[in-house]
Amino acid sequence: MIAEYNTQRDHIILKEYGRNIQKIIAYIRTIPDKEKRTEMAYTLLELIKQLAPVAKEAHENPQRMWDDLFIMADFNLDVNNPFPI
């Protein structure tokens, strides 16, 4: 097994969500079917609401969660979202 060091990894865009969320977003970007990508994005946002402490405040503002998702995806995520990018 080869060790993976943080200095060799991509930078974390929004640290409050962590590296694993960023990796999941990178995976979602690779899904060829738009409907499946959209479904996965909604599921990821539900997971973030449960895991991330920052999401506790976002229940009042769901657009913030979508904005953060697009920021972490470098605005390169083609999904059907309820808010403008």
C-alpha positions as a Python dict, from the first residue, in 0.01 Angstrom:
ca = {
    (1, 'M'): (0, 0, 0),
    (2, 'I'): (133, 341, -98),
    (3, 'A'): (91, 619, 157),
    (4, 'E'): (-107, 924, 49),
    (5, 'Y'): (7, 1248, 210),
    (6, 'N'): (-202, 1563, 240),
    (7, 'T'): (69, 1762, 64),
    (8, 'Q'): (18, 1545, -245),
    (9, 'R'): (-363, 1574, -246),
    (10, 'D'): (-579, 1844, -401),
    (11, 'H'): (-643, 2144, -179),
    (12, 'I'): (-966, 2144, 19),
    (13, 'I'): (-1189, 2417, -119),
    (14, 'L'): (-1429, 2456, 177),
    (15, 'K'): (-1261, 2310, 485),
    (16, 'E'): (-1580, 2299, 691),
    (17, 'Y'): (-1708, 2013, 473),
    (18, 'G'): (-1388, 1814, 455),
    (19, 'R'): (-1199, 1617, 194),
    (20, 'N'): (-1441, 1324, 171),
    (21, 'I'): (-1733, 1545, 65),
    (22, 'Q'): (-1508, 1702, -197),
    (23, 'K'): (-1414, 1355, -326),
    (24, 'I'): (-1781, 1258, -351),
    (25, 'I'): (-1853, 1574, -551),
    (26, 'A'): (-1566, 1485, -786),
    (27, 'Y'): (-1723, 1141, -830),
    (28, 'I'): (-2068, 1290, -899),
    (29, 'R'): (-1914, 1504, -1174),
    (30, 'T'): (-1802, 1185, -1354),
    (31, 'I'): (-2151, 1029, -1372),
    (32, 'P'): (-2265, 1048, -1737),
    (33, 'D'): (-2643, 1052, -1673),
    (34, 'K'): (-2778, 1395, -1567),
    (35, 'E'): (-3074, 1248, -1378),
    (36, 'K'): (-2844, 1021, -1178),
    (37, 'R'): (-2608, 1314, -1106),
    (38, 'T'): (-2902, 1520, -983),
    (39, 'E'): (-3022, 1236, -760),
    (40, 'M'): (-2673, 1192, -616),
    (41, 'A'): (-2640, 1569, -553),
    (42, 'Y'): (-2967, 1574, -357),
    (43, 'T'): (-2855, 1268, -160),
    (44, 'L'): (-2518, 1428, -87),
    (45, 'L'): (-2685, 1743, 43),
    (46, 'E'): (-2898, 1534, 277),
    (47, 'L'): (-2583, 1359, 400),
    (48, 'I'): (-2409, 1693, 452),
    (49, 'K'): (-2705, 1816, 660),
    (50, 'Q'): (-2651, 1521, 892),
    (51, 'L'): (-2271, 1530, 908),
    (52, 'A'): (-2145, 1886, 878),
    (53, 'P'): (-2189, 2125, 1170),
    (54, 'V'): (-2202, 2413, 923),
    (55, 'A'): (-2519, 2264, 775),
    (56, 'K'): (-2712, 2314, 1098),
    (57, 'E'): (-2745, 2683, 1008),
    (58, 'A'): (-2822, 2604, 646),
    (59, 'H'): (-3163, 2450, 720),
    (60, 'E'): (-3300, 2804, 709),
    (61, 'N'): (-3116, 2875, 383),
    (62, 'P'): (-3103, 2574, 147),
    (63, 'Q'): (-2962, 2791, -131),
    (64, 'R'): (-2641, 2825, 69),
    (65, 'M'): (-2595, 2447, 59),
    (66, 'W'): (-2638, 2444, -319),
    (67, 'D'): (-2399, 2738, -352),
    (68, 'D'): (-2137, 2555, -145),
    (69, 'L'): (-2188, 2243, -356),
    (70, 'F'): (-2121, 2438, -676),
    (71, 'I'): (-1822, 2615, -522),
    (72, 'M'): (-1666, 2280, -430),
    (73, 'A'): (-1745, 2151, -781),
    (74, 'D'): (-1569, 2455, -930),
    (75, 'F'): (-1904, 2549, -1090),
    (76, 'N'): (-1863, 2250, -1320),
    (77, 'L'): (-2159, 2035, -1214),
    (78, 'D'): (-2450, 1984, -1451),
    (79, 'V'): (-2754, 1901, -1234),
    (80, 'N'): (-3114, 2015, -1209),
    (81, 'N'): (-3101, 2235, -902),
    (82, 'P'): (-3378, 2446, -749),
    (83, 'F'): (-3168, 2765, -737),
    (84, 'P'): (-2969, 2960, -996),
    (85, 'I'): (-2595, 2904, -997),
}
